[in-house]
Amino acid sequence: GETIVSRQAETLLLPASTLKLFTTATALDALGADYRFTTGLYEFGTVTGGTLRGDLVIRGSSDPTFGSDAIDGLGNPLTRWAEALARAGVRRIEGRIIGDDDRTEDAPYGEGWDVTHVGTESYAPPAGGIAYADNLIAMRIEGGSTPTITSSPAGFATVRRDLSAQTGRSRLTIERALGSDDYRFSGSVPSSYRGTLRLPVANPTRYAIHAFAARLAEAGIDVSQATLWDVDDLEQKPSYEGASPVLVAVSPSLANIVAHTNRESDNLYAEHLLRAVTEAGSAE
């Protein structure tokens, strides 16, 4: 019982990422090491002559691995779903593509995150009932005499560019207003530079359904008459009583998810595990 050495024993310190050990241990205890998240695609409507007249709904489960490349071998579930619908004979969608993120509350950021982090840092994307591709959008920068920036999936983000090329040292500044997917690039990049940045999005749900529409188009399905909706913007939300998903994406086991979360100190994964242990999906 004798204290041998003591240093700042009465000083309160932020636990920082060591808190992930308690978050992940709680998730393992509450859900079990074999637990897997499931994200379902629901089809409400009829398919006639290859045209779906009705809704496609992605019902999220707060799965942080959905479309993520943080764990090897997962692949892209939206691509698989789009190709499966095409093989089933769907050629056109006349209806709504809806993202249902109601598994968790709409509180995208952990308590205490600084505004300078959540704006453009890839380690601080927002959390939610639907996460896709780590909630990060890819921005491809090509140097040359006039640098160009291409976002993927195309058309989701607004990209404002005020860039010049330099042969020597360069300085690139990236800005994004919180709550928007409006990105501004200014400064300079080397004329020989070729690279991709991944930046956080404002609304993970809209990001996911936009990406799904892009994958459907790539699979040869006409989505020009489809509208994209966050479930929160609907007057009447989908009813799943008696309904079963037509396609399902299943996550790796929780044991594997926890191993990645702690090894890489993945903030998005940790935030999702925190919400997953509660029935209401509430960090509070």
PDB file of N, CA and C in Angstrom, residues 11-83:
ATOM      1  N   THR A  11      -3.765  15.660 -11.003  1.00  0.00           N
ATOM      2  CA  THR A  11      -4.050  16.490 -12.177  1.00  0.00           C
ATOM      3  C   THR A  11      -5.043  15.790 -13.095  1.00  0.00           C
ATOM      4  N   LEU A  12      -6.129  16.466 -13.428  1.00  0.00           N
ATOM      5  CA  LEU A  12      -7.112  15.898 -14.349  1.00  0.00           C
ATOM      6  C   LEU A  12      -6.615  16.067 -15.780  1.00  0.00           C
ATOM      7  N   LEU A  13      -6.627  14.976 -16.518  1.00  0.00           N
ATOM      8  CA  LEU A  13      -6.146  14.992 -17.903  1.00  0.00           C
ATOM      9  C   LEU A  13      -7.204  14.398 -18.820  1.00  0.00           C
ATOM     10  N   LEU A  14      -7.249  14.881 -20.046  1.00  0.00           N
ATOM     11  CA  LEU A  14      -8.131  14.278 -21.037  1.00  0.00           C
ATOM     12  C   LEU A  14      -7.636  12.874 -21.372  1.00  0.00           C
ATOM     13  N   PRO A  15      -8.509  11.870 -21.371  1.00  0.00           N
ATOM     14  CA  PRO A  15      -8.062  10.505 -21.668  1.00  0.00           C
ATOM     15  C   PRO A  15      -7.694  10.306 -23.136  1.00  0.00           C
ATOM     16  N   ALA A  16      -8.216  11.183 -24.023  1.00  0.00           N
ATOM     17  CA  ALA A  16      -7.913  11.095 -25.453  1.00  0.00           C
ATOM     18  C   ALA A  16      -8.228   9.703 -25.980  1.00  0.00           C
ATOM     19  N   SER A  17      -7.411   9.177 -26.878  1.00  0.00           N
ATOM     20  CA  SER A  17      -7.764   7.934 -27.564  1.00  0.00           C
ATOM     21  C   SER A  17      -7.649   6.697 -26.696  1.00  0.00           C
ATOM     22  N   THR A  18      -7.054   6.802 -25.500  1.00  0.00           N
ATOM     23  CA  THR A  18      -7.085   5.642 -24.614  1.00  0.00           C
ATOM     24  C   THR A  18      -8.515   5.297 -24.201  1.00  0.00           C
ATOM     25  N   LEU A  19      -9.425   6.265 -24.321  1.00  0.00           N
ATOM     26  CA  LEU A  19     -10.822   6.003 -24.002  1.00  0.00           C
ATOM     27  C   LEU A  19     -11.425   4.957 -24.948  1.00  0.00           C
ATOM     28  N   LYS A  20     -10.839   4.784 -26.126  1.00  0.00           N
ATOM     29  CA  LYS A  20     -11.329   3.765 -27.061  1.00  0.00           C
ATOM     30  C   LYS A  20     -11.282   2.367 -26.441  1.00  0.00           C
ATOM     31  N   LEU A  21     -10.333   2.156 -25.530  1.00  0.00           N
ATOM     32  CA  LEU A  21     -10.250   0.848 -24.880  1.00  0.00           C
ATOM     33  C   LEU A  21     -11.528   0.544 -24.101  1.00  0.00           C
ATOM     34  N   PHE A  22     -12.092   1.565 -23.463  1.00  0.00           N
ATOM     35  CA  PHE A  22     -13.329   1.373 -22.702  1.00  0.00           C
ATOM     36  C   PHE A  22     -14.533   1.272 -23.640  1.00  0.00           C
ATOM     37  N   THR A  23     -14.515   2.075 -24.705  1.00  0.00           N
ATOM     38  CA  THR A  23     -15.610   2.017 -25.682  1.00  0.00           C
ATOM     39  C   THR A  23     -15.685   0.644 -26.333  1.00  0.00           C
ATOM     40  N   THR A  24     -14.542   0.138 -26.799  1.00  0.00           N
ATOM     41  CA  THR A  24     -14.552  -1.146 -27.490  1.00  0.00           C
ATOM     42  C   THR A  24     -14.799  -2.307 -26.535  1.00  0.00           C
ATOM     43  N   ALA A  25     -14.283  -2.208 -25.301  1.00  0.00           N
ATOM     44  CA  ALA A  25     -14.562  -3.260 -24.320  1.00  0.00           C
ATOM     45  C   ALA A  25     -16.057  -3.319 -24.005  1.00  0.00           C
ATOM     46  N   THR A  26     -16.681  -2.152 -23.916  1.00  0.00           N
ATOM     47  CA  THR A  26     -18.122  -2.101 -23.662  1.00  0.00           C
ATOM     48  C   THR A  26     -18.901  -2.721 -24.816  1.00  0.00           C
ATOM     49  N   ALA A  27     -18.479  -2.412 -26.043  1.00  0.00           N
ATOM     50  CA  ALA A  27     -19.157  -2.976 -27.210  1.00  0.00           C
ATOM     51  C   ALA A  27     -19.028  -4.499 -27.226  1.00  0.00           C
ATOM     52  N   LEU A  28     -17.846  -5.015 -26.920  1.00  0.00           N
ATOM     53  CA  LEU A  28     -17.655  -6.470 -26.876  1.00  0.00           C
ATOM     54  C   LEU A  28     -18.525  -7.100 -25.801  1.00  0.00           C
ATOM     55  N   ASP A  29     -18.616  -6.436 -24.653  1.00  0.00           N
ATOM     56  CA  ASP A  29     -19.404  -6.968 -23.549  1.00  0.00           C
ATOM     57  C   ASP A  29     -20.895  -6.933 -23.859  1.00  0.00           C
ATOM     58  N   ALA A  30     -21.338  -5.842 -24.491  1.00  0.00           N
ATOM     59  CA  ALA A  30     -22.774  -5.672 -24.733  1.00  0.00           C
ATOM     60  C   ALA A  30     -23.274  -6.468 -25.933  1.00  0.00           C
ATOM     61  N   LEU A  31     -22.432  -6.560 -26.976  1.00  0.00           N
ATOM     62  CA  LEU A  31     -22.887  -7.156 -28.237  1.00  0.00           C
ATOM     63  C   LEU A  31     -22.287  -8.526 -28.505  1.00  0.00           C
ATOM     64  N   GLY A  32     -21.109  -8.802 -27.969  1.00  0.00           N
ATOM     65  CA  GLY A  32     -20.449 -10.084 -28.207  1.00  0.00           C
ATOM     66  C   GLY A  32     -19.459 -10.002 -29.354  1.00  0.00           C
ATOM     67  N   ALA A  33     -18.395 -10.784 -29.252  1.00  0.00           N
ATOM     68  CA  ALA A  33     -17.325 -10.734 -30.244  1.00  0.00           C
ATOM     69  C   ALA A  33     -17.777 -11.171 -31.636  1.00  0.00           C
ATOM     70  N   ASP A  34     -18.840 -11.975 -31.716  1.00  0.00           N
ATOM     71  CA  ASP A  34     -19.317 -12.485 -33.004  1.00  0.00           C
ATOM     72  C   ASP A  34     -20.378 -11.592 -33.644  1.00  0.00           C
ATOM     73  N   TYR A  35     -20.730 -10.511 -32.975  1.00  0.00           N
ATOM     74  CA  TYR A  35     -21.769  -9.620 -33.502  1.00  0.00           C
ATOM     75  C   TYR A  35     -21.369  -9.057 -34.860  1.00  0.00           C
ATOM     76  N   ARG A  36     -22.338  -8.936 -35.763  1.00  0.00           N
ATOM     77  CA  ARG A  36     -22.106  -8.347 -37.084  1.00  0.00           C
ATOM     78  C   ARG A  36     -23.215  -7.343 -37.382  1.00  0.00           C
ATOM     79  N   PHE A  37     -22.822  -6.222 -37.929  1.00  0.00           N
ATOM     80  CA  PHE A  37     -23.784  -5.229 -38.398  1.00  0.00           C
ATOM     81  C   PHE A  37     -24.376  -5.698 -39.731  1.00  0.00           C
ATOM     82  N   THR A  38     -25.646  -5.384 -39.965  1.00  0.00           N
ATOM     83  CA  THR A  38     -26.269  -5.672 -41.252  1.00  0.00           C
ATOM     84  C   THR A  38     -26.927  -4.405 -41.792  1.00  0.00           C
ATOM     85  N   THR A  39     -26.671  -4.116 -43.042  1.00  0.00           N
ATOM     86  CA  THR A  39     -27.289  -2.986 -43.728  1.00  0.00           C
ATOM     87  C   THR A  39     -28.145  -3.545 -44.852  1.00  0.00           C
ATOM     88  N   GLY A  40     -29.413  -3.182 -44.871  1.00  0.00           N
ATOM     89  CA  GLY A  40     -30.337  -3.770 -45.825  1.00  0.00           C
ATOM     90  C   GLY A  40     -30.765  -2.815 -46.917  1.00  0.00           C
ATOM     91  N   LEU A  41     -30.986  -3.367 -48.106  1.00  0.00           N
ATOM     92  CA  LEU A  41     -31.579  -2.621 -49.218  1.00  0.00           C
ATOM     93  C   LEU A  41     -33.007  -3.128 -49.409  1.00  0.00           C
ATOM     94  N   TYR A  42     -33.951  -2.212 -49.267  1.00  0.00           N
ATOM     95  CA  TYR A  42     -35.363  -2.552 -49.392  1.00  0.00           C
ATOM     96  C   TYR A  42     -35.922  -1.994 -50.694  1.00  0.00           C
ATOM     97  N   GLU A  43     -36.829  -2.750 -51.279  1.00  0.00           N
ATOM     98  CA  GLU A  43     -37.475  -2.332 -52.532  1.00  0.00           C
ATOM     99  C   GLU A  43     -38.975  -2.240 -52.289  1.00  0.00           C
ATOM    100  N   PHE A  44     -39.508  -1.043 -52.425  1.00  0.00           N
ATOM    101  CA  PHE A  44     -40.944  -0.816 -52.261  1.00  0.00           C
ATOM    102  C   PHE A  44     -41.492  -0.318 -53.587  1.00  0.00           C
ATOM    103  N   GLY A  45     -42.238  -1.143 -54.276  1.00  0.00           N
ATOM    104  CA  GLY A  45     -42.773  -0.760 -55.576  1.00  0.00           C
ATOM    105  C   GLY A  45     -42.855  -1.976 -56.472  1.00  0.00           C
ATOM    106  N   THR A  46     -43.026  -1.741 -57.747  1.00  0.00           N
ATOM    107  CA  THR A  46     -43.145  -2.821 -58.716  1.00  0.00           C
ATOM    108  C   THR A  46     -42.159  -2.603 -59.854  1.00  0.00           C
ATOM    109  N   VAL A  47     -41.696  -3.709 -60.403  1.00  0.00           N
ATOM    110  CA  VAL A  47     -40.809  -3.668 -61.565  1.00  0.00           C
ATOM    111  C   VAL A  47     -41.584  -4.171 -62.765  1.00  0.00           C
ATOM    112  N   THR A  48     -41.767  -3.294 -63.747  1.00  0.00           N
ATOM    113  CA  THR A  48     -42.491  -3.638 -64.959  1.00  0.00           C
ATOM    114  C   THR A  48     -41.639  -3.282 -66.162  1.00  0.00           C
ATOM    115  N   GLY A  49     -41.360  -4.276 -66.989  1.00  0.00           N
ATOM    116  CA  GLY A  49     -40.555  -4.025 -68.171  1.00  0.00           C
ATOM    117  C   GLY A  49     -39.180  -3.476 -67.862  1.00  0.00           C
ATOM    118  N   GLY A  50     -38.631  -3.872 -66.725  1.00  0.00           N
ATOM    119  CA  GLY A  50     -37.307  -3.419 -66.337  1.00  0.00           C
ATOM    120  C   GLY A  50     -37.286  -2.094 -65.593  1.00  0.00           C
ATOM    121  N   THR A  51     -38.467  -1.469 -65.402  1.00  0.00           N
ATOM    122  CA  THR A  51     -38.540  -0.180 -64.705  1.00  0.00           C
ATOM    123  C   THR A  51     -39.097  -0.367 -63.298  1.00  0.00           C
ATOM    124  N   LEU A  52     -38.325   0.085 -62.316  1.00  0.00           N
ATOM    125  CA  LEU A  52     -38.810   0.073 -60.939  1.00  0.00           C
ATOM    126  C   LEU A  52     -39.551   1.365 -60.683  1.00  0.00           C
ATOM    127  N   ARG A  53     -40.843   1.243 -60.408  1.00  0.00           N
ATOM    128  CA  ARG A  53     -41.653   2.391 -60.018  1.00  0.00           C
ATOM    129  C   ARG A  53     -41.919   2.267 -58.519  1.00  0.00           C
ATOM    130  N   GLY A  54     -41.131   2.987 -57.785  1.00  0.00           N
ATOM    131  CA  GLY A  54     -41.213   2.893 -56.330  1.00  0.00           C
ATOM    132  C   GLY A  54     -39.900   3.322 -55.706  1.00  0.00           C
ATOM    133  N   ASP A  55     -39.653   2.844 -54.497  1.00  0.00           N
ATOM    134  CA  ASP A  55     -38.509   3.315 -53.720  1.00  0.00           C
ATOM    135  C   ASP A  55     -37.477   2.215 -53.497  1.00  0.00           C
ATOM    136  N   LEU A  56     -36.230   2.630 -53.506  1.00  0.00           N
ATOM    137  CA  LEU A  56     -35.131   1.827 -52.985  1.00  0.00           C
ATOM    138  C   LEU A  56     -34.670   2.492 -51.702  1.00  0.00           C
ATOM    139  N   VAL A  57     -34.586   1.719 -50.625  1.00  0.00           N
ATOM    140  CA  VAL A  57     -34.237   2.280 -49.324  1.00  0.00           C
ATOM    141  C   VAL A  57     -33.033   1.550 -48.752  1.00  0.00           C
ATOM    142  N   ILE A  58     -31.987   2.320 -48.443  1.00  0.00           N
ATOM    143  CA  ILE A  58     -30.864   1.775 -47.686  1.00  0.00           C
ATOM    144  C   ILE A  58     -31.157   2.007 -46.215  1.00  0.00           C
ATOM    145  N   ARG A  59     -31.316   0.928 -45.477  1.00  0.00           N
ATOM    146  CA  ARG A  59     -31.601   1.030 -44.042  1.00  0.00           C
ATOM    147  C   ARG A  59     -30.322   0.743 -43.268  1.00  0.00           C
ATOM    148  N   GLY A  60     -29.751   1.776 -42.698  1.00  0.00           N
ATOM    149  CA  GLY A  60     -28.478   1.653 -42.017  1.00  0.00           C
ATOM    150  C   GLY A  60     -28.589   1.039 -40.640  1.00  0.00           C
ATOM    151  N   SER A  61     -27.461   0.520 -40.162  1.00  0.00           N
ATOM    152  CA  SER A  61     -27.401  -0.078 -38.829  1.00  0.00           C
ATOM    153  C   SER A  61     -26.255   0.503 -38.019  1.00  0.00           C
ATOM    154  N   SER A  62     -25.731   1.647 -38.467  1.00  0.00           N
ATOM    155  CA  SER A  62     -24.572   2.278 -37.849  1.00  0.00           C
ATOM    156  C   SER A  62     -23.305   1.452 -38.052  1.00  0.00           C
ATOM    157  N   ASP A  63     -23.258   0.704 -39.157  1.00  0.00           N
ATOM    158  CA  ASP A  63     -22.089  -0.115 -39.482  1.00  0.00           C
ATOM    159  C   ASP A  63     -20.959   0.776 -39.980  1.00  0.00           C
ATOM    160  N   PRO A  64     -19.845   0.863 -39.261  1.00  0.00           N
ATOM    161  CA  PRO A  64     -18.756   1.718 -39.724  1.00  0.00           C
ATOM    162  C   PRO A  64     -17.984   1.131 -40.891  1.00  0.00           C
ATOM    163  N   THR A  65     -18.172  -0.175 -41.158  1.00  0.00           N
ATOM    164  CA  THR A  65     -17.386  -0.831 -42.203  1.00  0.00           C
ATOM    165  C   THR A  65     -18.051  -0.783 -43.569  1.00  0.00           C
ATOM    166  N   PHE A  66     -19.264  -0.231 -43.672  1.00  0.00           N
ATOM    167  CA  PHE A  66     -20.018  -0.243 -44.918  1.00  0.00           C
ATOM    168  C   PHE A  66     -19.283   0.596 -45.977  1.00  0.00           C
ATOM    169  N   GLY A  67     -18.737  -0.067 -46.973  1.00  0.00           N
ATOM    170  CA  GLY A  67     -17.994   0.631 -48.016  1.00  0.00           C
ATOM    171  C   GLY A  67     -16.630   1.119 -47.579  1.00  0.00           C
ATOM    172  N   SER A  68     -16.193   0.747 -46.383  1.00  0.00           N
ATOM    173  CA  SER A  68     -14.925   1.228 -45.847  1.00  0.00           C
ATOM    174  C   SER A  68     -13.767   0.444 -46.451  1.00  0.00           C
ATOM    175  N   ASP A  69     -12.641   1.124 -46.653  1.00  0.00           N
ATOM    176  CA  ASP A  69     -11.444   0.420 -47.091  1.00  0.00           C
ATOM    177  C   ASP A  69     -10.432   0.292 -45.956  1.00  0.00           C
ATOM    178  N   ALA A  70     -10.883   0.567 -44.730  1.00  0.00           N
ATOM    179  CA  ALA A  70      -9.986   0.488 -43.576  1.00  0.00           C
ATOM    180  C   ALA A  70      -9.651  -0.958 -43.227  1.00  0.00           C
ATOM    181  N   ILE A  71     -10.556  -1.886 -43.526  1.00  0.00           N
ATOM    182  CA  ILE A  71     -10.325  -3.309 -43.306  1.00  0.00           C
ATOM    183  C   ILE A  71     -10.235  -3.986 -44.666  1.00  0.00           C
ATOM    184  N   ASP A  72      -9.173  -4.717 -44.899  1.00  0.00           N
ATOM    185  CA  ASP A  72      -8.940  -5.327 -46.208  1.00  0.00           C
ATOM    186  C   ASP A  72     -10.025  -6.343 -46.557  1.00  0.00           C
ATOM    187  N   GLY A  73     -10.345  -6.409 -47.841  1.00  0.00           N
ATOM    188  CA  GLY A  73     -11.206  -7.465 -48.355  1.00  0.00           C
ATOM    189  C   GLY A  73     -12.687  -7.211 -48.280  1.00  0.00           C
ATOM    190  N   LEU A  74     -13.117  -6.028 -47.857  1.00  0.00           N
ATOM    191  CA  LEU A  74     -14.553  -5.793 -47.715  1.00  0.00           C
ATOM    192  C   LEU A  74     -15.239  -5.572 -49.057  1.00  0.00           C
ATOM    193  N   GLY A  75     -14.567  -4.909 -49.988  1.00  0.00           N
ATOM    194  CA  GLY A  75     -15.209  -4.589 -51.252  1.00  0.00           C
ATOM    195  C   GLY A  75     -16.237  -3.488 -51.089  1.00  0.00           C
ATOM    196  N   ASN A  76     -16.934  -3.183 -52.176  1.00  0.00           N
ATOM    197  CA  ASN A  76     -17.909  -2.092 -52.158  1.00  0.00           C
ATOM    198  C   ASN A  76     -19.327  -2.651 -52.236  1.00  0.00           C
ATOM    199  N   PRO A  77     -20.104  -2.572 -51.146  1.00  0.00           N
ATOM    200  CA  PRO A  77     -21.454  -3.140 -51.158  1.00  0.00           C
ATOM    201  C   PRO A  77     -22.380  -2.445 -52.145  1.00  0.00           C
ATOM    202  N   LEU A  78     -22.197  -1.140 -52.366  1.00  0.00           N
ATOM    203  CA  LEU A  78     -23.071  -0.435 -53.312  1.00  0.00           C
ATOM    204  C   LEU A  78     -22.846  -0.929 -54.731  1.00  0.00           C
ATOM    205  N   THR A  79     -21.617  -1.239 -55.079  1.00  0.00           N
ATOM    206  CA  THR A  79     -21.330  -1.807 -56.391  1.00  0.00           C
ATOM    207  C   THR A  79     -21.974  -3.182 -56.522  1.00  0.00           C
ATOM    208  N   ARG A  80     -21.844  -4.004 -55.495  1.00  0.00           N
ATOM    209  CA  ARG A  80     -22.450  -5.347 -55.528  1.00  0.00           C
ATOM    210  C   ARG A  80     -23.962  -5.252 -55.669  1.00  0.00           C
ATOM    211  N   TRP A  81     -24.571  -4.342 -54.920  1.00  0.00           N
ATOM    212  CA  TRP A  81     -26.022  -4.192 -54.994  1.00  0.00           C
ATOM    213  C   TRP A  81     -26.466  -3.724 -56.380  1.00  0.00           C
ATOM    214  N   ALA A  82     -25.780  -2.739 -56.924  1.00  0.00           N
ATOM    215  CA  ALA A  82     -26.147  -2.214 -58.242  1.00  0.00           C
ATOM    216  C   ALA A  82     -26.032  -3.298 -59.298  1.00  0.00           C
ATOM    217  N   GLU A  83     -24.954  -4.060 -59.249  1.00  0.00           N
ATOM    218  CA  GLU A  83     -24.776  -5.125 -60.239  1.00  0.00           C
ATOM    219  C   GLU A  83     -25.808  -6.227 -60.061  1.00  0.00           C
TER     220      GLU A  83
END
